[in-house]
Coordinates of C-alpha atoms and ligand atoms in Angstrom, one line a residue:
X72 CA 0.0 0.0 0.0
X73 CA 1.5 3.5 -0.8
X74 CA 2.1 6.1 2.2
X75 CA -0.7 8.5 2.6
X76 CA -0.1 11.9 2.3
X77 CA -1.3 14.8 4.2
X78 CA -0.7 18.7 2.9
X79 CA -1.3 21.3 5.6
X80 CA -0.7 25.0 5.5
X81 CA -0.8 28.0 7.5
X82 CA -1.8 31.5 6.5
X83 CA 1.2 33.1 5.1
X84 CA 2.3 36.3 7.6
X85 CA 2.2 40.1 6.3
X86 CA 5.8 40.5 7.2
X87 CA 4.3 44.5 8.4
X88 CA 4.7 42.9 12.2
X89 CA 6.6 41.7 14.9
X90 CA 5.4 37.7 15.3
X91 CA 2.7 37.8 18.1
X92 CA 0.5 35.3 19.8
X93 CA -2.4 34.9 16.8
X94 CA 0.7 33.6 14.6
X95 CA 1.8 31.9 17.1
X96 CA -1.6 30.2 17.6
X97 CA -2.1 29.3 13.5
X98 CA 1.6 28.0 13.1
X99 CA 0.8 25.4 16.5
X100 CA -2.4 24.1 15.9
X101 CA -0.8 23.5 12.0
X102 CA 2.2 21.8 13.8
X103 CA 0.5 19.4 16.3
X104 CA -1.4 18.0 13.1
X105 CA 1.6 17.8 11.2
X106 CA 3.4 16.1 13.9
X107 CA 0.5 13.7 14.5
X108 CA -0.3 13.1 11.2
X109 CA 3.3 11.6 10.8
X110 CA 3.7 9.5 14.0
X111 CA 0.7 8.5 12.4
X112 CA 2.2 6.8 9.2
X113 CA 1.6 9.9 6.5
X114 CA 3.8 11.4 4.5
X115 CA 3.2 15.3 5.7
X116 CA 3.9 18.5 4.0
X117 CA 3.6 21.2 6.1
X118 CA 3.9 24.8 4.6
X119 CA 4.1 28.6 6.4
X120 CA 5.6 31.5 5.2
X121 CA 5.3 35.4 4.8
X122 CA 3.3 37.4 3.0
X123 CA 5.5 40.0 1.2
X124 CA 4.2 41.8 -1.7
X125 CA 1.2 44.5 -1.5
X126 CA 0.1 48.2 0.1
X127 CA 0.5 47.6 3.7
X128 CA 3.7 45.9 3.3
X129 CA 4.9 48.8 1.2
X130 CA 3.8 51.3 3.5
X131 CA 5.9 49.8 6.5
X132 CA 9.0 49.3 4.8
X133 CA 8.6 53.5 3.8
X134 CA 7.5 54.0 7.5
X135 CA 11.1 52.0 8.3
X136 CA 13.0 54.1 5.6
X137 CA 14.2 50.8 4.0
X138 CA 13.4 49.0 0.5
X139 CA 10.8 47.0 0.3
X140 CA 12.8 44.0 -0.7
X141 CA 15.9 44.6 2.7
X142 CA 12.5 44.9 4.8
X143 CA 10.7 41.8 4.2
X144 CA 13.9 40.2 4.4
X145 CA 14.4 41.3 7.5
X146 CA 11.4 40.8 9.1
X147 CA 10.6 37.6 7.5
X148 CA 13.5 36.0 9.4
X149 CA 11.8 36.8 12.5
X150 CA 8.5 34.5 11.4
X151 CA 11.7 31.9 10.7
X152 CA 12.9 32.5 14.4
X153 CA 9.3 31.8 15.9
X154 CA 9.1 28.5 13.9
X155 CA 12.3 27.4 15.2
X156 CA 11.6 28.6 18.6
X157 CA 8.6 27.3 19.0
X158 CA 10.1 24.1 17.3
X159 CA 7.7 23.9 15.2
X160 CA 8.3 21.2 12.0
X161 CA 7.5 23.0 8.7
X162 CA 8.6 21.7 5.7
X163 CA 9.2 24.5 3.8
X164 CA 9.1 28.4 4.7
X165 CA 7.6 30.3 1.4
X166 CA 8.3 33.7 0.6
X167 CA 6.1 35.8 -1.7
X168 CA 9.2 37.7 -3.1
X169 CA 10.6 34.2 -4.2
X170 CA 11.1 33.4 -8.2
X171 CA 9.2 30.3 -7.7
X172 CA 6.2 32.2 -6.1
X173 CA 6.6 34.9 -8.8
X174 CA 6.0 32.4 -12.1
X175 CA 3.4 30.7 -10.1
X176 CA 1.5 33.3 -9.6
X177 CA 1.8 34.3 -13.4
X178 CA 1.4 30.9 -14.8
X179 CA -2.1 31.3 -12.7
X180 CA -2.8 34.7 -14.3
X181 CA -2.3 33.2 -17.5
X182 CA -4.8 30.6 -16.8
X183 CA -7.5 32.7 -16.0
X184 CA -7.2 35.0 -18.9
X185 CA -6.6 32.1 -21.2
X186 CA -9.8 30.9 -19.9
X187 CA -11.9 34.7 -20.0
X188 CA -11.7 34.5 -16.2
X189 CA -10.6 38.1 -15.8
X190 CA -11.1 41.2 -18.0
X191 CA -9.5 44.7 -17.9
X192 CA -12.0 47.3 -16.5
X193 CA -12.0 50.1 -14.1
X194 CA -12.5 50.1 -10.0
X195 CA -13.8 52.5 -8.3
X196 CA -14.5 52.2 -4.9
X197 CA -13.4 51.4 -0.9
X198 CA -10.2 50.0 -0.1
X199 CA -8.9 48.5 3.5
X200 CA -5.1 48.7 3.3
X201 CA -5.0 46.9 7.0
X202 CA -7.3 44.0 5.3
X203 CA -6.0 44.7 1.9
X204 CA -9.4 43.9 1.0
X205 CA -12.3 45.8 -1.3
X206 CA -15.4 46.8 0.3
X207 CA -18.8 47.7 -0.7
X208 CA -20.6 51.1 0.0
X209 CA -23.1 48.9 1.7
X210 CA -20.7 46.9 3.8
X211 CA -19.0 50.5 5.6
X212 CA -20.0 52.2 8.5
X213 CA -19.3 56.2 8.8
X214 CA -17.6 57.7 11.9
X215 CA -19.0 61.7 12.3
X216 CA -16.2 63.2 10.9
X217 CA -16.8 61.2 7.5
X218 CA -14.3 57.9 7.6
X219 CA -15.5 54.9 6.4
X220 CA -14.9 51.9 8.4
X221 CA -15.1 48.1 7.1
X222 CA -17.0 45.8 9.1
X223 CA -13.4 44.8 10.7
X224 CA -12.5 48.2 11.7
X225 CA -10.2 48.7 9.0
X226 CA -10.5 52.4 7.8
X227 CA -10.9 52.6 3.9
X228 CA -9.7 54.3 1.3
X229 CA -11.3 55.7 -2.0
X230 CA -9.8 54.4 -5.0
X231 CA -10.1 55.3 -8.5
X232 CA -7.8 53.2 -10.5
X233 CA -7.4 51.6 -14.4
X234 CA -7.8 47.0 -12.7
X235 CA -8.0 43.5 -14.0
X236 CA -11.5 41.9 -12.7
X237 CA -12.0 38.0 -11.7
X238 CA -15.6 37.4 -12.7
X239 CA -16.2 35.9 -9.2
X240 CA -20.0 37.1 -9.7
X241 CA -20.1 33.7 -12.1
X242 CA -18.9 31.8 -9.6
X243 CA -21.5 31.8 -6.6
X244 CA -23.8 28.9 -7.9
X245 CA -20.7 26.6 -8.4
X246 CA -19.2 27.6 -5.1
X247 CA -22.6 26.6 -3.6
X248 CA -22.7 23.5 -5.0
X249 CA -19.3 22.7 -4.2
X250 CA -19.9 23.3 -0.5
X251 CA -23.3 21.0 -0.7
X252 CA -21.1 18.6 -2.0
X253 CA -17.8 18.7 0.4
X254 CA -20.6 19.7 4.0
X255 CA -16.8 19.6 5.8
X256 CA -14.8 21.9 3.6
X257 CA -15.7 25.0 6.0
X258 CA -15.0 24.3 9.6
X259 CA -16.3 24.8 12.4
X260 CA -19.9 24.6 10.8
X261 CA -21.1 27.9 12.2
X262 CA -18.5 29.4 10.0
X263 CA -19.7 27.6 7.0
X264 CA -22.9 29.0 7.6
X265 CA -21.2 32.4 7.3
X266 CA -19.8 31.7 4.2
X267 CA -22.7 30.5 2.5
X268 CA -25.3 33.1 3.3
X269 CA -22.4 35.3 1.7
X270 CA -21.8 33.8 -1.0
X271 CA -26.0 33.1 -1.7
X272 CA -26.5 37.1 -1.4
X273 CA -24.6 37.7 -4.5
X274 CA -20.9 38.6 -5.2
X275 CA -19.3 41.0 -8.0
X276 CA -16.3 40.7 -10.1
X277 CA -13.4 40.9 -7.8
X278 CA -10.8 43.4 -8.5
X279 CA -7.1 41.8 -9.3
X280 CA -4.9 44.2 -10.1
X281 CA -3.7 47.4 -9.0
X282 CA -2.1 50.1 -10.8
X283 CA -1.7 52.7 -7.9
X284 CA 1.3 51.3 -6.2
X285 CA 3.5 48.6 -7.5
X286 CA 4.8 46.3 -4.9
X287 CA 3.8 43.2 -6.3
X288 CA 4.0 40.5 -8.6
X289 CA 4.1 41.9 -12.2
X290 CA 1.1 41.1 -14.2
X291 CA 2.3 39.6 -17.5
X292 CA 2.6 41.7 -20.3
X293 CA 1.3 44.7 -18.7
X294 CA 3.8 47.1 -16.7
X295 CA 1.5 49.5 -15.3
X296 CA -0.4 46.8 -13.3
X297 CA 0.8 43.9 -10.4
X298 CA -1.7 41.6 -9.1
X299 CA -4.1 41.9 -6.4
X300 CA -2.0 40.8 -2.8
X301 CA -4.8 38.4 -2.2
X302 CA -4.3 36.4 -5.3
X303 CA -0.8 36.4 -5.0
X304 CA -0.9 35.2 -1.5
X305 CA -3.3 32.2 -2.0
X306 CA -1.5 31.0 -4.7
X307 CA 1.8 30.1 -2.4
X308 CA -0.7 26.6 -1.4
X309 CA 0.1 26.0 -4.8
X310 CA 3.7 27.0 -5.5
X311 CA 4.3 25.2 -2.3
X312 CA 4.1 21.6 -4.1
X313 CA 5.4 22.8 -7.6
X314 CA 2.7 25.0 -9.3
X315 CA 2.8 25.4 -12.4
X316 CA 4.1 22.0 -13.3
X317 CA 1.0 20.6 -12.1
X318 CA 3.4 16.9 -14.1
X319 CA 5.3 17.2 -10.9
X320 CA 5.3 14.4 -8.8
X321 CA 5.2 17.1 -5.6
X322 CA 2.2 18.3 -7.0
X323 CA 0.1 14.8 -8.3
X324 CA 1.3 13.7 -4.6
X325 CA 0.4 16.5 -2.5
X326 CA -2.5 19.0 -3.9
X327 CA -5.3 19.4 -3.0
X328 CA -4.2 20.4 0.5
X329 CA -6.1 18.7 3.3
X330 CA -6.2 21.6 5.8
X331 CA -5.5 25.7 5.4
X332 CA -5.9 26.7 8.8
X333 CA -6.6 29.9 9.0
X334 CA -8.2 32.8 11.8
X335 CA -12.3 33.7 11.0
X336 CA -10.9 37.3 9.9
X337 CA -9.8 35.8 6.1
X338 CA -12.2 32.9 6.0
X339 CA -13.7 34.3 3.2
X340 CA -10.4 35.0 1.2
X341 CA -9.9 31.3 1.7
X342 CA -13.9 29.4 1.3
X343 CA -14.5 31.6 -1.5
X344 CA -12.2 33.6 -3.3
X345 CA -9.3 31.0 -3.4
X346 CA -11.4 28.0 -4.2
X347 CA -13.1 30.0 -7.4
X348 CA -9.8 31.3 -8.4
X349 CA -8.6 27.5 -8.4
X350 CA -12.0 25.9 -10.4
X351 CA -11.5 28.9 -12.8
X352 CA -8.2 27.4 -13.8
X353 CA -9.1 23.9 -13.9
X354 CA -7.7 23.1 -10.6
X355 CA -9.1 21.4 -7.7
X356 CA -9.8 22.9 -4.5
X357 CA -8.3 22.3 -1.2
X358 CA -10.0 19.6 1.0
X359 CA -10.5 21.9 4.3
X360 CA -10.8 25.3 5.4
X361 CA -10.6 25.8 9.2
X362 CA -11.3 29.1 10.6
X363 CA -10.1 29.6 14.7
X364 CA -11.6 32.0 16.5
X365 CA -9.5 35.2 17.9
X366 CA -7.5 35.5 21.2
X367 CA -8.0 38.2 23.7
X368 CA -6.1 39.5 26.5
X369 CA -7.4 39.4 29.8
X370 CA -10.8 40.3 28.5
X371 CA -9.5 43.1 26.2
X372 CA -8.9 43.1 22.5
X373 CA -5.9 42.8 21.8
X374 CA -4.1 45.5 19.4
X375 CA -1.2 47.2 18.6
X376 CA -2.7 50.7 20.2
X377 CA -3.5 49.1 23.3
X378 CA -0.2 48.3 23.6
X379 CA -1.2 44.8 25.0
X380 CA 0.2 42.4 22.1
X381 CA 0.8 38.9 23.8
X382 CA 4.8 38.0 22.6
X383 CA 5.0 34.1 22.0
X384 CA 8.9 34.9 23.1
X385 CA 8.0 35.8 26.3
X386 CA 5.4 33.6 27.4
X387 CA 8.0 30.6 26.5
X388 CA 10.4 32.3 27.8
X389 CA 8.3 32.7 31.3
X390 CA 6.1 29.5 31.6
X391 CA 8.1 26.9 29.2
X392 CA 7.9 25.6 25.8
X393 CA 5.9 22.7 26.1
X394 CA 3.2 24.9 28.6
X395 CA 2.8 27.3 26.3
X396 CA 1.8 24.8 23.7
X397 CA -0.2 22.8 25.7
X398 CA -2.4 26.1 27.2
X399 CA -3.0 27.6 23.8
X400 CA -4.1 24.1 22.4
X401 CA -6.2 23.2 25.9
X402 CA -8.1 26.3 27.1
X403 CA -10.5 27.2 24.0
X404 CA -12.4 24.9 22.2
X405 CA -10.6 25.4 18.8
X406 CA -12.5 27.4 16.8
X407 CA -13.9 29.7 19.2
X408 CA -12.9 32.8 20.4
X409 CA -10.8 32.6 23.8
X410 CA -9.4 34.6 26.2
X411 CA -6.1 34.8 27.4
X412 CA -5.0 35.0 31.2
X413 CA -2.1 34.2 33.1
X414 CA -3.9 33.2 36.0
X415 CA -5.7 30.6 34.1
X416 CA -2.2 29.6 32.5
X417 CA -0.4 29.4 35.7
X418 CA -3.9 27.0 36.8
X419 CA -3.2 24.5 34.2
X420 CA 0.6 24.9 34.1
X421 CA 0.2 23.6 38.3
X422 CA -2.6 21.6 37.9
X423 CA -3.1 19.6 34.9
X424 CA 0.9 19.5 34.1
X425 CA 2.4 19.5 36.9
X426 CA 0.2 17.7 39.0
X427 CA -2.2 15.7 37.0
X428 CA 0.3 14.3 34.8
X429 CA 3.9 15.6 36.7
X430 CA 2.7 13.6 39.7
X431 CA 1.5 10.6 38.1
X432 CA 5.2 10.1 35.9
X433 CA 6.9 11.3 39.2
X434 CA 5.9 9.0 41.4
X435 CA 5.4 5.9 39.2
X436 CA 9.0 6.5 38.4
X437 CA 10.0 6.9 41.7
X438 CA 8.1 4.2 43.3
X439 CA 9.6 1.4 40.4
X440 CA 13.1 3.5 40.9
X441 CA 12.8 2.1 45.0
X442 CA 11.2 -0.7 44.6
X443 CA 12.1 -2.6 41.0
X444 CA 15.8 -2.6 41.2
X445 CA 15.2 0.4 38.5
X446 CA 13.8 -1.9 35.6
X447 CA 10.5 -2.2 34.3
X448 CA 8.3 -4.2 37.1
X449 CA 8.0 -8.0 36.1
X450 CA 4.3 -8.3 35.0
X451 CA 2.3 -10.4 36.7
X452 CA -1.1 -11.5 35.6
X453 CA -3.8 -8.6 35.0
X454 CA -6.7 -7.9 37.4
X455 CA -10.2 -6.4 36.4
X456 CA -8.6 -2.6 37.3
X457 CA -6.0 -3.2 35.6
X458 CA -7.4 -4.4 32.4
X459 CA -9.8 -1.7 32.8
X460 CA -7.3 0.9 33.3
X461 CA -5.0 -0.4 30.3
X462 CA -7.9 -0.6 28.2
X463 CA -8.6 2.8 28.4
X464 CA -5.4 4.1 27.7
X465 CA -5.3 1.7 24.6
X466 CA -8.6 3.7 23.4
X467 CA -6.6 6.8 23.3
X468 CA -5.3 6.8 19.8
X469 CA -8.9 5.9 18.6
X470 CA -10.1 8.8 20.2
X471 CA -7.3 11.4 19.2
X472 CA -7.2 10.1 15.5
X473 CA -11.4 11.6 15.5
X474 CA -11.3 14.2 17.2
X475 CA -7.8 15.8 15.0
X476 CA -9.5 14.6 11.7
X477 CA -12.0 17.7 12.7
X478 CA -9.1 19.6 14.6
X479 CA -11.2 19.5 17.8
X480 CA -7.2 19.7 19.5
X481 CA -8.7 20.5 23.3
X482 CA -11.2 17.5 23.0
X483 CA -8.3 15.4 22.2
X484 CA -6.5 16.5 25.5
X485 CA -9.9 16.1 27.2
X486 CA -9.8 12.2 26.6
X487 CA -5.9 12.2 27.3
X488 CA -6.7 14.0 30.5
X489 CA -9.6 11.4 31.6
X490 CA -7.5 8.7 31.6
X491 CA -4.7 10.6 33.5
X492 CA -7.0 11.0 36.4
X493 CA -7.9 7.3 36.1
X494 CA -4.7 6.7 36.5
X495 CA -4.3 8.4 39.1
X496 CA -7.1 7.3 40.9
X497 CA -5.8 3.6 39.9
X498 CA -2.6 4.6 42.1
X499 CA -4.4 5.5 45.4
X500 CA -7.0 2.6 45.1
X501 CA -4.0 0.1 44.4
X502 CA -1.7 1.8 46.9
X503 CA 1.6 0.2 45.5
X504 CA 3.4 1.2 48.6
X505 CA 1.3 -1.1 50.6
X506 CA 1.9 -4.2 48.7
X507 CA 5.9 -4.2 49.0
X508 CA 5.6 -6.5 51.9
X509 CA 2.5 -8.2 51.6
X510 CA 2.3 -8.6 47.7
X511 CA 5.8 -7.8 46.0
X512 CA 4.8 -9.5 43.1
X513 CA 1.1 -7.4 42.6
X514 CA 3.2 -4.0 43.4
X515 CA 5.3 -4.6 40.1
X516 CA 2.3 -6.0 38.2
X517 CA 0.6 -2.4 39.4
X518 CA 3.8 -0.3 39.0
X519 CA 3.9 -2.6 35.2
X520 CA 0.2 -1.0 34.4
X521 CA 1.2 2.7 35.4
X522 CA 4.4 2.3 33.5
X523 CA 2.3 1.3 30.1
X524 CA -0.6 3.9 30.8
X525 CA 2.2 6.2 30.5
X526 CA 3.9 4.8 27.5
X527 CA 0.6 5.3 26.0
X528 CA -0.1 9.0 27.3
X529 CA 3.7 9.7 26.0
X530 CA 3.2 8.4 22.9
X531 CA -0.2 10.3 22.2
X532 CA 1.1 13.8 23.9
X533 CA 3.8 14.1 21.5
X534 CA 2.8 16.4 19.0
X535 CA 1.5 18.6 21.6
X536 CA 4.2 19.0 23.9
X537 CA 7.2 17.1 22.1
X538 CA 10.3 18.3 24.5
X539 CA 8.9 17.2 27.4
X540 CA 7.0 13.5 26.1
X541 CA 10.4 12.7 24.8
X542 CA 11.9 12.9 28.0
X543 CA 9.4 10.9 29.4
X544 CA 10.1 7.8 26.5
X545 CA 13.1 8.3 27.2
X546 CA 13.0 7.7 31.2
X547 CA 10.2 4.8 30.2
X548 CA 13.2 3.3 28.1
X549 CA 11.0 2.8 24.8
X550 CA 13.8 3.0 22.1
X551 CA 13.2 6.2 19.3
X552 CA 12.4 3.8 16.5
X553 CA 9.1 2.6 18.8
X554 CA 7.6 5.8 19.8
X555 CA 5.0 6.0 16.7
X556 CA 1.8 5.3 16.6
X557 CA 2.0 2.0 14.6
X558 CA 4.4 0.6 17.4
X559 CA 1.8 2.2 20.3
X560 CA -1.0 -1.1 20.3
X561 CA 0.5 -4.2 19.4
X562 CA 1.6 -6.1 22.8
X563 CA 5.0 -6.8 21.7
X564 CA 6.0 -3.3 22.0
X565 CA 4.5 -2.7 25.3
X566 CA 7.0 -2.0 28.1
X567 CA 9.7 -4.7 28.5
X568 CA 10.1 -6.3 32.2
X569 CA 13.6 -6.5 33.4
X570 CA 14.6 -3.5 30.7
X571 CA 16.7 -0.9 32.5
X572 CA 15.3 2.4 33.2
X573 CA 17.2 5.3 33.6
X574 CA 16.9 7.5 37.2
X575 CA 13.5 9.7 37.1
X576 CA 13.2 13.3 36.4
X577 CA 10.4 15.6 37.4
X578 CA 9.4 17.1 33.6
X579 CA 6.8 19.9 34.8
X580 CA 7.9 21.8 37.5
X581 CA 5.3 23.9 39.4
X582 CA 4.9 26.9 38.2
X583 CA 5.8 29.9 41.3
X584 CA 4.7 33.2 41.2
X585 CA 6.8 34.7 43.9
X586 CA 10.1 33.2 42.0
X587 CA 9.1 35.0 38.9
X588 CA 8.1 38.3 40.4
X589 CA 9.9 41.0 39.7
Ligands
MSP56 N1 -1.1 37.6 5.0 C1 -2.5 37.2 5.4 C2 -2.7 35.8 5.1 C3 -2.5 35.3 3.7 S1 -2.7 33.6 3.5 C4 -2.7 33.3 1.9 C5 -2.6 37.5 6.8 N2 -1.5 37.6 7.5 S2 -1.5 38.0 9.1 O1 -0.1 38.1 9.5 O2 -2.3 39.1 9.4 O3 -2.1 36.7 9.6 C6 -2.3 36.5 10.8 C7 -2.9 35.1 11.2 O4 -2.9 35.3 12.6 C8 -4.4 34.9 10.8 O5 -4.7 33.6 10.7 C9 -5.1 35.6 11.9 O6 -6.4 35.0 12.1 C10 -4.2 35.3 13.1 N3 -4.4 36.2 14.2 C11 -4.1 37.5 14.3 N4 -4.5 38.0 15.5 C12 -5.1 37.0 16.2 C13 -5.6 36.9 17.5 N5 -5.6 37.9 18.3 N6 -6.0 35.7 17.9 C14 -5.8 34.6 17.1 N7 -5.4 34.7 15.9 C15 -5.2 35.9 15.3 O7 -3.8 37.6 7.3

């Protein structure tokens, strides 16, 4: 049987900004499926990268007093850093200001007007440079002294300029049927709800060009005009796997994506724009869409003015790696909007880390440290609990394969979770300590369960919290080449009795305010 393949992507980041927390968010959420999807067996291609070309991007490398092209370089290395820091596992890092990107995106161009997909004409209207988005008269609201202001809260401009047109307005009754047909292409469903009544209340032609700046990708064969930031943007999915040799084994193997994950704020750029852009040339769609709701900080919104931007560098840099993953992935329901507070991070962090899951490896460990000459405890035969307990933990890949196939990432940890307290309760109602000198041989049969539970709960943790699972395999002794998920079920790789362990390590320390105060 061939490998399976799994394509994921993140949105690519205007380079305009330092990397904050909703980059942050996108780029792990992409990661833990990446990560899973491999222990998993697939073959994954996982693609970020920056945004480069367009208005906004121009106007910040002026605002710097430095070309556009030594700007983006510059502060596209920083969206690099964060990957690396956050050690996340992309594949490739795409950059709009690339050649490949650039004869993608007019190979594209030459598709749809080969096909009449766009025509010269004329726009005039609203423009968000923030969004980098057109906007209807009927879609603005008016502040008294006379802005306009998109339903975002991007301020608009009035533009007036000579502009290639997509005839998206042909579009809406194939897009319709398209998401009749694929019910799980927009994700959560509340957003594809969203979509659809937007798409059914009519679309115009979509402007693709712009003539009135010029950071861009030229259009071909016409000087004054460079295309449209969105279109150039969306197409990375597809330069990504070798657009425009479409021949190219990357390509046949990899497209369409499985996942874009993306924030609810360019949904629509992605369930509607891209995949008419891609039908329009005779390409096929991505598989998924999946919009995550927006972070807040301590109740507020967050924003640059406010001054109270969450930096991913400092919230590993104060609560750990591994936490940090593990709270942004565990506190909202993903897809939903959530909000962010340190006292709720510090709850978890002591809690369910240290803890829940801290205390159960800890004293496990320690107890088959004392008491089993420091080798995995000789199994004995298995009681009711036990088999109850193991079975449990056995479920857990089931469970996590489900709930990431719909990226439901904090019901996954739920299930994880359930059977960590299980555990734990399996621990006091067992009392190991008790049996060392009425029942040696039922302590190491019970220390033998906990042992496995936790092979199992390592095993599945790993693409959430990688670091710190690792060092729990590796204090559980289960060699590198057995810690994916094909070696997780089968018996004969189940903890070996008599194999070695080395001395236990605590892995999540409790988190203390007063240390980190001032
Ligand atoms: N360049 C476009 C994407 C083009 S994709 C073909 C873009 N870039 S961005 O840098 O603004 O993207 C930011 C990503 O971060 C989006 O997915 C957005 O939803 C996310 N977030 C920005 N602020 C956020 C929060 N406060 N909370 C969660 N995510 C948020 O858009």
């Amino acid at each position: 049987m061939s490998t399976p393949r799994y394509y994921i992507t993140t949105p690519i980041y205007y380079v305009n900004d330092v990397p904050h927390i909703g980059h942050a968010y996108t780029s792990l959420a992409s990661d833990v499926l990446a990560r899973f999807k491999r222990l998993d067996g697939y073959e994954v291609m996982f693609l970020t990268g920056t945004d480069e070309h367009g208005q906004k991007v121009a106007k910040s490398a002026a605002a710097a007093g430095i070309e556009p092209q030594a700007f983006t370089d510059k502060v596209s290395q920083n969206f690099r850093d964060l990957m690396k820091t956050m050690n996340l596992t992309n594949d490739d890092f795409i950059r709009t200001t690339e050649e490949r990107h650039k004869k993608s995106c007019q190979a594209l161009w030459n598709e749809l007007l080969k096909r009449g997909e766009i025509y010269l004409g004329k726009y005039d209207g609203w423009y968000a440079v923030r969004d980098e988005a057109y906007y209807g008269e009927d879609e603005l609201t008016t502040t008294p002294s006379g802005k306009k202001i998109a339903p975002s809260g991007a301020e608009c401009e009035w533009v007036e300029e000579p502009s290639y047109f997509f005839k998206l307005s042909a579009w809406g009754d194939r897009l319709l049927k398209f998401y009749d047909e694929h019910p799980d292409f927009i994700l959560p469903p509340s957003r594809r709800n969203e979509v659809v009544s937007f798409v059914k209340s009519g679309m115009r032609d979509l402007s693709v060009s712009r003539t009135a700046m010029n950071w861009g990708v030229p259009v071909p064969n016409e000087p004054a005009h460079v295309m449209y930031v969105w279109l150039d943007a969306l197409t990375n999915y597809i330069t990504g796997v070798g657009y425009p040799d479409t021949n190219s084994s990357s390509y046949k193997r990899l497209w369409p994506a499985d996942v874009h994950m993306v924030g609810k704020d360019i949904l629509r750029f992605h369930a509607v724009y891209w995949p008419a852009f891609l039908m329009a040339a005779g390409l096929e769609p991505p598989r998924r869409v999946f919009a995550h709701g927006w972070w807040t900080n301590e109740g507020q919104k967050i924003s640059k003015s406010l001054g109270n931007v969450i930096d991913p560098y400092e919230l590993i840099k104060t609560y750990g790696l591994d936490q940090t993953r593990y709270f942004l992935m565990r506190e909202v329901p993903f897809g939903n909007d959530g909000d962010f507070s340190r006292s709720a991070m510090i709850r978890r962090i002591n809690s369910e880390l240290a803890n829940d899951l801290g205390n159960l490896a800890q004293r496990s460990l320690s107890m088959i440290n004392k008491n089993c000459g420091g080798c995995v405890p000789t199994r004995g035969a298995f009681k009711d609990a036990d088999n109850i307990l193991l079975g449990k933990a056995r479920a857990l890949l089931g469970q996590l394969r489900q709930e990431l196939d719909v990226q439901a990432f904090h019901k996954a940890l739920d299930h994880v979770w359930l059977v960590i307290g299980d555990a734990n309760r399996y621990v006091d109602e067992q009392a190991p300590w008790g049996l060392k000198k009425t029942d040696p041989a039922r302590m190491e049969t019970v220390l033998y369960v906990l042992a496995e539970v936790l092979r199992h709960v390592a095993i599945v943790l790993q693409p959430f919290m990688p670091d710190s699972m690792s060092k729990l395999l590796d204090q559980l002794a289960v060699p590198a080449g057995e810690r994916d998920f094909a070696h997780i079920d089968d018996d004969t790789f189940a903890l070996r009795s008599g194999a070695a362990l080395p001395a236990p390590e605590g892995i999540f320390p409790r988190y203390m305010e007063a240390e980190h105060a001032g």
